[in-house]
């Protein structure tokens, strides 16, 4: 399908990177995306994009891809990857959540090829070296594990993702669909209740927090029913009205891609070609 050349560039960049992010959210697609010739270079270009939501979405895509251990080496050695992540972290104009997310991706990739004991010293050395730009960013983040009743298909996952993305202070999230869980990284000053409020606002899902007891057993703790005032994330664009929403097509795209990785490749190459043509040369 042809991109409309008369439209302004921003929505196109955003819709392309959001589609990549949605494809990367499905574990079945993660190997194919990283094997593709054009995809990682495209996502790296997006890290330099002037529009903050484009950068954040590209980082979420990379965060999903890095969950697959087999992808990490290739991602780390991809030209410009580590440098671009450093740039995002160092740039004074980068929003706080985006910095935290970038340093999370950086840390995952940086430690990718370390075998356990041999490289502990090397890692400590690198960590000290990396400290100058990552600073103590990760200390300002915490992890909350949610059990979400009703999280049972990809359209529900999209609803959940949209609700979480709108909260100021959410850095990243990982879905474990088989056990109806979502692992969320948030800034340490954000109350976990805000996540529950956002998920309850979907009207079809409800969240409980997963905590470990002293004996190490997992327990589900319900959140208080009093809704928390949620600060909206103003950096992110408004979501498209329902009829224009790209998520309708996305389920088809994801299932098609999951079953035929080469189908993913062709879609992704198209996206990557579009990227390099439109924004950078």
PDB file of C-alpha atoms in Angstrom:
ATOM      1  CA  UNK A   1       0.000   0.000   0.000  1.00  0.00           C
ATOM      2  CA  UNK A   2       1.376   3.411  -0.885  1.00  0.00           C
ATOM      3  CA  UNK A   3       2.226   5.969   1.758  1.00  0.00           C
ATOM      4  CA  UNK A   4       0.482   9.274   1.189  1.00  0.00           C
ATOM      5  CA  UNK A   5       3.267  11.663   0.251  1.00  0.00           C
ATOM      6  CA  UNK A   6       1.174  14.785   0.814  1.00  0.00           C
ATOM      7  CA  UNK A   7       0.740  14.024   4.511  1.00  0.00           C
ATOM      8  CA  UNK A   8       3.208  15.610   6.906  1.00  0.00           C
ATOM      9  CA  UNK A   9       6.155  13.369   7.734  1.00  0.00           C
ATOM     10  CA  UNK A  10       5.584  12.991  11.474  1.00  0.00           C
ATOM     11  CA  UNK A  11       2.530  10.719  11.494  1.00  0.00           C
ATOM     12  CA  UNK A  12       4.188   8.476   8.928  1.00  0.00           C
ATOM     13  CA  UNK A  13       7.326   8.067  11.005  1.00  0.00           C
ATOM     14  CA  UNK A  14       5.218   7.379  14.054  1.00  0.00           C
ATOM     15  CA  UNK A  15       2.902   4.909  12.366  1.00  0.00           C
ATOM     16  CA  UNK A  16       5.834   2.979  10.876  1.00  0.00           C
ATOM     17  CA  UNK A  17       7.708   2.768  14.168  1.00  0.00           C
ATOM     18  CA  UNK A  18       4.518   1.880  16.068  1.00  0.00           C
ATOM     19  CA  UNK A  19       3.882  -0.953  13.651  1.00  0.00           C
ATOM     20  CA  UNK A  20       7.416  -2.231  14.195  1.00  0.00           C
ATOM     21  CA  UNK A  21       6.889  -1.968  17.952  1.00  0.00           C
ATOM     22  CA  UNK A  22       3.645  -3.950  17.702  1.00  0.00           C
ATOM     23  CA  UNK A  23       5.322  -6.657  15.600  1.00  0.00           C
ATOM     24  CA  UNK A  24       8.230  -6.835  18.073  1.00  0.00           C
ATOM     25  CA  UNK A  25       5.765  -7.252  20.953  1.00  0.00           C
ATOM     26  CA  UNK A  26       4.973 -10.746  19.635  1.00  0.00           C
ATOM     27  CA  UNK A  27       7.756 -13.159  20.677  1.00  0.00           C
ATOM     28  CA  UNK A  28       7.217 -15.174  17.475  1.00  0.00           C
ATOM     29  CA  UNK A  29       8.453 -12.245  15.381  1.00  0.00           C
ATOM     30  CA  UNK A  30      11.548 -11.231  17.318  1.00  0.00           C
ATOM     31  CA  UNK A  31      14.104 -13.421  15.549  1.00  0.00           C
ATOM     32  CA  UNK A  32      12.785 -12.527  12.088  1.00  0.00           C
ATOM     33  CA  UNK A  33      12.905  -8.791  12.763  1.00  0.00           C
ATOM     34  CA  UNK A  34      16.536  -8.886  13.889  1.00  0.00           C
ATOM     35  CA  UNK A  35      17.553 -11.142  10.968  1.00  0.00           C
ATOM     36  CA  UNK A  36      15.998  -8.686   8.517  1.00  0.00           C
ATOM     37  CA  UNK A  37      18.452  -6.491   6.588  1.00  0.00           C
ATOM     38  CA  UNK A  38      16.650  -3.188   6.991  1.00  0.00           C
ATOM     39  CA  UNK A  39      14.957  -3.296  10.361  1.00  0.00           C
ATOM     40  CA  UNK A  40      17.592  -2.683  13.003  1.00  0.00           C
ATOM     41  CA  UNK A  41      19.240   0.085  10.940  1.00  0.00           C
ATOM     42  CA  UNK A  42      15.763   1.635  10.593  1.00  0.00           C
ATOM     43  CA  UNK A  43      15.128   1.514  14.342  1.00  0.00           C
ATOM     44  CA  UNK A  44      18.578   3.006  15.017  1.00  0.00           C
ATOM     45  CA  UNK A  45      17.762   5.902  12.673  1.00  0.00           C
ATOM     46  CA  UNK A  46      14.551   6.426  14.625  1.00  0.00           C
ATOM     47  CA  UNK A  47      16.590   6.973  17.814  1.00  0.00           C
ATOM     48  CA  UNK A  48      17.767  10.260  16.274  1.00  0.00           C
ATOM     49  CA  UNK A  49      14.297  11.384  15.246  1.00  0.00           C
ATOM     50  CA  UNK A  50      13.292  14.888  16.395  1.00  0.00           C
ATOM     51  CA  UNK A  51       9.832  13.732  17.539  1.00  0.00           C
ATOM     52  CA  UNK A  52      10.083  12.321  21.148  1.00  0.00           C
ATOM     53  CA  UNK A  53       7.223   9.768  20.791  1.00  0.00           C
ATOM     54  CA  UNK A  54       9.007   8.258  17.754  1.00  0.00           C
ATOM     55  CA  UNK A  55      12.185   7.767  19.804  1.00  0.00           C
ATOM     56  CA  UNK A  56      10.273   6.235  22.714  1.00  0.00           C
ATOM     57  CA  UNK A  57       8.392   3.835  20.446  1.00  0.00           C
ATOM     58  CA  UNK A  58      11.637   2.752  18.738  1.00  0.00           C
ATOM     59  CA  UNK A  59      13.162   2.057  22.172  1.00  0.00           C
ATOM     60  CA  UNK A  60      10.158  -0.052  23.176  1.00  0.00           C
ATOM     61  CA  UNK A  61      10.611  -2.070  19.978  1.00  0.00           C
ATOM     62  CA  UNK A  62      14.312  -2.589  20.789  1.00  0.00           C
ATOM     63  CA  UNK A  63      13.412  -3.516  24.382  1.00  0.00           C
ATOM     64  CA  UNK A  64      11.080  -6.242  23.078  1.00  0.00           C
ATOM     65  CA  UNK A  65      13.701  -7.519  20.608  1.00  0.00           C
ATOM     66  CA  UNK A  66      16.373  -7.652  23.342  1.00  0.00           C
ATOM     67  CA  UNK A  67      14.171  -9.965  25.411  1.00  0.00           C
ATOM     68  CA  UNK A  68      15.141 -12.704  22.987  1.00  0.00           C
ATOM     69  CA  UNK A  69      18.605 -13.739  24.168  1.00  0.00           C
ATOM     70  CA  UNK A  70      19.591 -14.989  20.709  1.00  0.00           C
ATOM     71  CA  UNK A  71      19.163 -11.448  19.324  1.00  0.00           C
ATOM     72  CA  UNK A  72      21.408  -9.593  21.733  1.00  0.00           C
ATOM     73  CA  UNK A  73      24.835 -10.115  20.154  1.00  0.00           C
ATOM     74  CA  UNK A  74      23.648  -9.024  16.719  1.00  0.00           C
ATOM     75  CA  UNK A  75      21.825  -6.019  18.138  1.00  0.00           C
ATOM     76  CA  UNK A  76      24.850  -4.933  20.141  1.00  0.00           C
ATOM     77  CA  UNK A  77      27.214  -5.117  17.163  1.00  0.00           C
ATOM     78  CA  UNK A  78      24.798  -3.362  14.774  1.00  0.00           C
ATOM     79  CA  UNK A  79      26.438  -0.189  13.452  1.00  0.00           C
ATOM     80  CA  UNK A  80      25.447   2.845  15.533  1.00  0.00           C
ATOM     81  CA  UNK A  81      23.297   0.947  18.047  1.00  0.00           C
ATOM     82  CA  UNK A  82      25.241   1.513  21.267  1.00  0.00           C
ATOM     83  CA  UNK A  83      26.288   5.009  20.232  1.00  0.00           C
ATOM     84  CA  UNK A  84      22.717   6.063  19.467  1.00  0.00           C
ATOM     85  CA  UNK A  85      21.531   4.682  22.812  1.00  0.00           C
ATOM     86  CA  UNK A  86      24.251   6.727  24.535  1.00  0.00           C
ATOM     87  CA  UNK A  87      23.152   9.816  22.629  1.00  0.00           C
ATOM     88  CA  UNK A  88      19.549   9.403  23.767  1.00  0.00           C
ATOM     89  CA  UNK A  89      20.717   9.030  27.373  1.00  0.00           C
ATOM     90  CA  UNK A  90      23.036  12.042  27.223  1.00  0.00           C
ATOM     91  CA  UNK A  91      20.773  14.448  25.365  1.00  0.00           C
ATOM     92  CA  UNK A  92      19.472  17.058  27.769  1.00  0.00           C
ATOM     93  CA  UNK A  93      16.168  17.269  25.906  1.00  0.00           C
ATOM     94  CA  UNK A  94      15.352  13.556  26.277  1.00  0.00           C
ATOM     95  CA  UNK A  95      12.328  12.999  28.606  1.00  0.00           C
ATOM     96  CA  UNK A  96      13.115  11.103  31.833  1.00  0.00           C
ATOM     97  CA  UNK A  97      11.164   7.940  30.986  1.00  0.00           C
ATOM     98  CA  UNK A  98      12.903   7.721  27.631  1.00  0.00           C
ATOM     99  CA  UNK A  99      16.343   8.060  29.252  1.00  0.00           C
ATOM    100  CA  UNK A 100      15.553   5.261  31.671  1.00  0.00           C
ATOM    101  CA  UNK A 101      14.281   3.029  28.893  1.00  0.00           C
ATOM    102  CA  UNK A 102      17.376   3.709  26.757  1.00  0.00           C
ATOM    103  CA  UNK A 103      19.709   2.887  29.646  1.00  0.00           C
ATOM    104  CA  UNK A 104      17.757  -0.317  30.299  1.00  0.00           C
ATOM    105  CA  UNK A 105      18.213  -1.430  26.661  1.00  0.00           C
ATOM    106  CA  UNK A 106      21.887  -0.368  26.811  1.00  0.00           C
ATOM    107  CA  UNK A 107      22.512  -2.435  29.952  1.00  0.00           C
ATOM    108  CA  UNK A 108      20.834  -5.541  28.516  1.00  0.00           C
ATOM    109  CA  UNK A 109      22.908  -5.382  25.327  1.00  0.00           C
ATOM    110  CA  UNK A 110      26.134  -4.393  27.078  1.00  0.00           C
ATOM    111  CA  UNK A 111      26.093  -7.524  29.239  1.00  0.00           C
ATOM    112  CA  UNK A 112      24.936  -9.814  26.427  1.00  0.00           C
ATOM    113  CA  UNK A 113      28.079 -11.835  25.715  1.00  0.00           C
ATOM    114  CA  UNK A 114      29.387 -12.160  29.237  1.00  0.00           C
ATOM    115  CA  UNK A 115      29.931 -15.687  30.499  1.00  0.00           C
ATOM    116  CA  UNK A 116      29.461 -15.778  34.229  1.00  0.00           C
ATOM    117  CA  UNK A 117      32.684 -15.569  36.216  1.00  0.00           C
ATOM    118  CA  UNK A 118      35.283 -14.821  33.528  1.00  0.00           C
ATOM    119  CA  UNK A 119      33.779 -11.511  32.733  1.00  0.00           C
ATOM    120  CA  UNK A 120      32.720 -10.140  36.076  1.00  0.00           C
ATOM    121  CA  UNK A 121      35.783  -7.886  36.232  1.00  0.00           C
ATOM    122  CA  UNK A 122      35.349  -6.771  32.651  1.00  0.00           C
ATOM    123  CA  UNK A 123      31.740  -5.985  33.396  1.00  0.00           C
ATOM    124  CA  UNK A 124      32.548  -3.960  36.486  1.00  0.00           C
ATOM    125  CA  UNK A 125      35.103  -2.023  34.492  1.00  0.00           C
ATOM    126  CA  UNK A 126      32.586  -1.337  31.737  1.00  0.00           C
ATOM    127  CA  UNK A 127      29.931  -0.430  34.235  1.00  0.00           C
ATOM    128  CA  UNK A 128      32.235   2.148  35.811  1.00  0.00           C
ATOM    129  CA  UNK A 129      33.043   3.463  32.348  1.00  0.00           C
ATOM    130  CA  UNK A 130      29.375   3.562  31.407  1.00  0.00           C
ATOM    131  CA  UNK A 131      28.515   5.298  34.657  1.00  0.00           C
ATOM    132  CA  UNK A 132      29.530   8.704  33.303  1.00  0.00           C
ATOM    133  CA  UNK A 133      26.524   8.878  31.063  1.00  0.00           C
ATOM    134  CA  UNK A 134      24.031   6.469  32.557  1.00  0.00           C
ATOM    135  CA  UNK A 135      24.641   7.969  35.972  1.00  0.00           C
ATOM    136  CA  UNK A 136      22.283   6.535  38.562  1.00  0.00           C
ATOM    137  CA  UNK A 137      19.288   6.515  36.244  1.00  0.00           C
ATOM    138  CA  UNK A 138      18.273   2.927  36.945  1.00  0.00           C
ATOM    139  CA  UNK A 139      18.111   3.548  40.668  1.00  0.00           C
ATOM    140  CA  UNK A 140      15.183   5.809  39.937  1.00  0.00           C
ATOM    141  CA  UNK A 141      13.183   2.951  38.462  1.00  0.00           C
ATOM    142  CA  UNK A 142      11.317   0.068  40.060  1.00  0.00           C
ATOM    143  CA  UNK A 143       9.633  -3.076  38.753  1.00  0.00           C
ATOM    144  CA  UNK A 144       5.995  -3.922  39.393  1.00  0.00           C
ATOM    145  CA  UNK A 145       4.548  -7.308  38.411  1.00  0.00           C
ATOM    146  CA  UNK A 146       0.843  -7.277  37.607  1.00  0.00           C
ATOM    147  CA  UNK A 147      -1.544 -10.162  37.219  1.00  0.00           C
ATOM    148  CA  UNK A 148      -4.234  -8.965  34.828  1.00  0.00           C
ATOM    149  CA  UNK A 149      -7.614 -10.685  34.756  1.00  0.00           C
ATOM    150  CA  UNK A 150      -8.919 -10.579  31.195  1.00  0.00           C
ATOM    151  CA  UNK A 151      -5.521 -10.342  29.477  1.00  0.00           C
ATOM    152  CA  UNK A 152      -6.177 -13.193  27.109  1.00  0.00           C
ATOM    153  CA  UNK A 153      -5.626 -12.103  23.518  1.00  0.00           C
ATOM    154  CA  UNK A 154      -3.653  -9.612  21.458  1.00  0.00           C
ATOM    155  CA  UNK A 155      -6.440  -7.041  21.225  1.00  0.00           C
ATOM    156  CA  UNK A 156      -6.644  -6.987  25.037  1.00  0.00           C
ATOM    157  CA  UNK A 157      -2.857  -6.660  25.147  1.00  0.00           C
ATOM    158  CA  UNK A 158      -3.104  -3.615  22.843  1.00  0.00           C
ATOM    159  CA  UNK A 159      -5.713  -2.031  25.113  1.00  0.00           C
ATOM    160  CA  UNK A 160      -3.487  -2.641  28.102  1.00  0.00           C
ATOM    161  CA  UNK A 161      -0.443  -1.241  26.305  1.00  0.00           C
ATOM    162  CA  UNK A 162      -2.325   1.914  25.280  1.00  0.00           C
ATOM    163  CA  UNK A 163      -3.552   2.461  28.838  1.00  0.00           C
ATOM    164  CA  UNK A 164      -0.029   2.055  30.274  1.00  0.00           C
ATOM    165  CA  UNK A 165       1.607   4.253  27.631  1.00  0.00           C
ATOM    166  CA  UNK A 166      -0.606   7.155  28.648  1.00  0.00           C
ATOM    167  CA  UNK A 167       0.739   7.226  32.203  1.00  0.00           C
ATOM    168  CA  UNK A 168       3.590   9.594  32.913  1.00  0.00           C
ATOM    169  CA  UNK A 169       6.305   7.606  34.646  1.00  0.00           C
ATOM    170  CA  UNK A 170       5.935   4.270  32.823  1.00  0.00           C
ATOM    171  CA  UNK A 171       9.254   3.244  31.251  1.00  0.00           C
ATOM    172  CA  UNK A 172       8.678  -0.161  29.703  1.00  0.00           C
ATOM    173  CA  UNK A 173       6.575  -3.272  30.008  1.00  0.00           C
ATOM    174  CA  UNK A 174       6.791  -6.932  29.101  1.00  0.00           C
ATOM    175  CA  UNK A 175       3.757  -9.150  28.662  1.00  0.00           C
ATOM    176  CA  UNK A 176       3.701 -12.792  29.708  1.00  0.00           C
ATOM    177  CA  UNK A 177       0.462 -13.713  27.996  1.00  0.00           C
ATOM    178  CA  UNK A 178       0.452 -17.381  29.016  1.00  0.00           C
ATOM    179  CA  UNK A 179       0.162 -16.447  32.684  1.00  0.00           C
ATOM    180  CA  UNK A 180      -1.797 -13.181  32.209  1.00  0.00           C
ATOM    181  CA  UNK A 181       1.025 -11.088  33.565  1.00  0.00           C
ATOM    182  CA  UNK A 182       2.637  -7.787  32.754  1.00  0.00           C
ATOM    183  CA  UNK A 183       6.016  -6.762  34.176  1.00  0.00           C
ATOM    184  CA  UNK A 184       6.169  -2.966  34.272  1.00  0.00           C
ATOM    185  CA  UNK A 185       9.192  -0.739  34.876  1.00  0.00           C
ATOM    186  CA  UNK A 186       8.155   2.584  36.368  1.00  0.00           C
ATOM    187  CA  UNK A 187       9.865   5.625  37.842  1.00  0.00           C
ATOM    188  CA  UNK A 188      10.273   5.170  41.561  1.00  0.00           C
ATOM    189  CA  UNK A 189       8.051   8.156  42.367  1.00  0.00           C
ATOM    190  CA  UNK A 190       5.045   6.682  40.513  1.00  0.00           C
ATOM    191  CA  UNK A 191       2.551   4.773  42.669  1.00  0.00           C
ATOM    192  CA  UNK A 192       1.786   1.255  41.456  1.00  0.00           C
ATOM    193  CA  UNK A 193      -1.918   2.006  42.065  1.00  0.00           C
ATOM    194  CA  UNK A 194      -1.834   4.307  39.043  1.00  0.00           C
ATOM    195  CA  UNK A 195      -1.198   1.246  36.862  1.00  0.00           C
ATOM    196  CA  UNK A 196      -4.229  -0.514  38.310  1.00  0.00           C
ATOM    197  CA  UNK A 197      -6.389   2.559  37.711  1.00  0.00           C
ATOM    198  CA  UNK A 198      -5.269   2.744  34.077  1.00  0.00           C
ATOM    199  CA  UNK A 199      -5.942  -0.942  33.465  1.00  0.00           C
ATOM    200  CA  UNK A 200      -9.344  -0.735  35.174  1.00  0.00           C
ATOM    201  CA  UNK A 201     -10.178   2.148  32.808  1.00  0.00           C
ATOM    202  CA  UNK A 202     -10.229  -0.370  29.919  1.00  0.00           C
ATOM    203  CA  UNK A 203     -13.439  -1.726  31.562  1.00  0.00           C
ATOM    204  CA  UNK A 204     -12.542  -5.274  30.482  1.00  0.00           C
ATOM    205  CA  UNK A 205      -9.471  -5.954  32.620  1.00  0.00           C
ATOM    206  CA  UNK A 206      -8.505  -5.711  36.254  1.00  0.00           C
ATOM    207  CA  UNK A 207      -5.015  -5.799  37.793  1.00  0.00           C
ATOM    208  CA  UNK A 208      -3.641  -7.282  40.990  1.00  0.00           C
ATOM    209  CA  UNK A 209      -0.053  -6.964  42.139  1.00  0.00           C
ATOM    210  CA  UNK A 210       2.158 -10.055  42.352  1.00  0.00           C
ATOM    211  CA  UNK A 211       4.402  -9.946  45.424  1.00  0.00           C
ATOM    212  CA  UNK A 212       6.692 -12.478  47.083  1.00  0.00           C
ATOM    213  CA  UNK A 213       6.062 -13.426  50.690  1.00  0.00           C
ATOM    214  CA  UNK A 214       8.949 -13.837  53.128  1.00  0.00           C
ATOM    215  CA  UNK A 215       9.019 -17.545  52.409  1.00  0.00           C
ATOM    216  CA  UNK A 216       9.436 -16.782  48.713  1.00  0.00           C
ATOM    217  CA  UNK A 217       5.930 -17.750  47.661  1.00  0.00           C
ATOM    218  CA  UNK A 218       4.082 -15.543  45.217  1.00  0.00           C
ATOM    219  CA  UNK A 219       0.860 -13.899  46.357  1.00  0.00           C
ATOM    220  CA  UNK A 220      -1.702 -11.765  44.573  1.00  0.00           C
ATOM    221  CA  UNK A 221      -2.538  -8.517  46.339  1.00  0.00           C
ATOM    222  CA  UNK A 222      -5.609  -6.586  45.185  1.00  0.00           C
ATOM    223  CA  UNK A 223      -5.207  -2.830  44.768  1.00  0.00           C
ATOM    224  CA  UNK A 224      -7.447  -0.485  46.740  1.00  0.00           C
ATOM    225  CA  UNK A 225     -10.607   0.326  44.831  1.00  0.00           C
ATOM    226  CA  UNK A 226     -10.125   4.073  45.232  1.00  0.00           C
ATOM    227  CA  UNK A 227      -9.001   5.364  41.847  1.00  0.00           C
ATOM    228  CA  UNK A 228      -5.705   7.242  41.780  1.00  0.00           C
ATOM    229  CA  UNK A 229      -5.346  10.507  39.897  1.00  0.00           C
ATOM    230  CA  UNK A 230      -3.189   9.524  36.909  1.00  0.00           C
ATOM    231  CA  UNK A 231      -0.913  12.118  35.360  1.00  0.00           C
ATOM    232  CA  UNK A 232      -1.295  11.886  31.594  1.00  0.00           C
ATOM    233  CA  UNK A 233       1.801  11.637  29.464  1.00  0.00           C
ATOM    234  CA  UNK A 234       1.712  14.857  27.473  1.00  0.00           C
ATOM    235  CA  UNK A 235       4.726  13.968  25.323  1.00  0.00           C
ATOM    236  CA  UNK A 236       2.808  11.254  23.542  1.00  0.00           C
ATOM    237  CA  UNK A 237       0.525  12.000  20.622  1.00  0.00           C
ATOM    238  CA  UNK A 238      -3.212  11.571  20.910  1.00  0.00           C
ATOM    239  CA  UNK A 239      -4.306   8.109  19.845  1.00  0.00           C
ATOM    240  CA  UNK A 240      -5.976   7.906  16.468  1.00  0.00           C
ATOM    241  CA  UNK A 241      -9.761   7.749  16.456  1.00  0.00           C
ATOM    242  CA  UNK A 242     -11.065   4.178  16.329  1.00  0.00           C
ATOM    243  CA  UNK A 243     -11.728   3.991  12.598  1.00  0.00           C
ATOM    244  CA  UNK A 244      -8.183   5.078  11.694  1.00  0.00           C
ATOM    245  CA  UNK A 245      -6.510   3.017  14.361  1.00  0.00           C
ATOM    246  CA  UNK A 246      -3.681   0.869  12.965  1.00  0.00           C
ATOM    247  CA  UNK A 247      -4.277  -1.822  15.596  1.00  0.00           C
ATOM    248  CA  UNK A 248      -7.207  -3.255  13.634  1.00  0.00           C
ATOM    249  CA  UNK A 249      -4.846  -4.345  10.871  1.00  0.00           C
ATOM    250  CA  UNK A 250      -2.182  -5.276  13.325  1.00  0.00           C
ATOM    251  CA  UNK A 251      -3.674  -8.563  14.493  1.00  0.00           C
ATOM    252  CA  UNK A 252      -3.669  -9.786  10.910  1.00  0.00           C
ATOM    253  CA  UNK A 253      -0.113  -8.564  10.461  1.00  0.00           C
ATOM    254  CA  UNK A 254       1.098 -10.264  13.602  1.00  0.00           C
ATOM    255  CA  UNK A 255      -0.510 -13.623  12.917  1.00  0.00           C
ATOM    256  CA  UNK A 256       0.662 -13.545   9.307  1.00  0.00           C
ATOM    257  CA  UNK A 257       4.179 -12.656  10.365  1.00  0.00           C
ATOM    258  CA  UNK A 258       4.268 -15.201  13.153  1.00  0.00           C
ATOM    259  CA  UNK A 259       3.472 -18.050  10.822  1.00  0.00           C
ATOM    260  CA  UNK A 260       5.671 -16.924   7.911  1.00  0.00           C
ATOM    261  CA  UNK A 261       8.823 -15.173   9.050  1.00  0.00           C
ATOM    262  CA  UNK A 262       9.680 -14.387   5.417  1.00  0.00           C
ATOM    263  CA  UNK A 263       6.416 -12.437   5.240  1.00  0.00           C
ATOM    264  CA  UNK A 264       7.716 -10.362   8.134  1.00  0.00           C
ATOM    265  CA  UNK A 265      10.918  -9.738   6.250  1.00  0.00           C
ATOM    266  CA  UNK A 266       9.221  -8.250   3.241  1.00  0.00           C
ATOM    267  CA  UNK A 267       6.965  -5.996   5.299  1.00  0.00           C
ATOM    268  CA  UNK A 268       9.900  -4.912   7.407  1.00  0.00           C
ATOM    269  CA  UNK A 269      12.113  -4.188   4.404  1.00  0.00           C
ATOM    270  CA  UNK A 270       9.369  -2.031   2.969  1.00  0.00           C
ATOM    271  CA  UNK A 271       9.218  -0.136   6.256  1.00  0.00           C
ATOM    272  CA  UNK A 272      12.988   0.233   6.392  1.00  0.00           C
ATOM    273  CA  UNK A 273      13.211   1.436   2.776  1.00  0.00           C
ATOM    274  CA  UNK A 274      10.471   3.914   3.485  1.00  0.00           C
ATOM    275  CA  UNK A 275      12.384   5.153   6.519  1.00  0.00           C
ATOM    276  CA  UNK A 276      15.661   5.706   4.805  1.00  0.00           C
ATOM    277  CA  UNK A 277      14.042   7.320   1.785  1.00  0.00           C
ATOM    278  CA  UNK A 278      11.755   9.671   3.667  1.00  0.00           C
ATOM    279  CA  UNK A 279      13.698  11.011   6.568  1.00  0.00           C
ATOM    280  CA  UNK A 280      17.363  10.764   6.125  1.00  0.00           C
ATOM    281  CA  UNK A 281      18.703  11.080   2.603  1.00  0.00           C
TER     282      UNK A 281
END
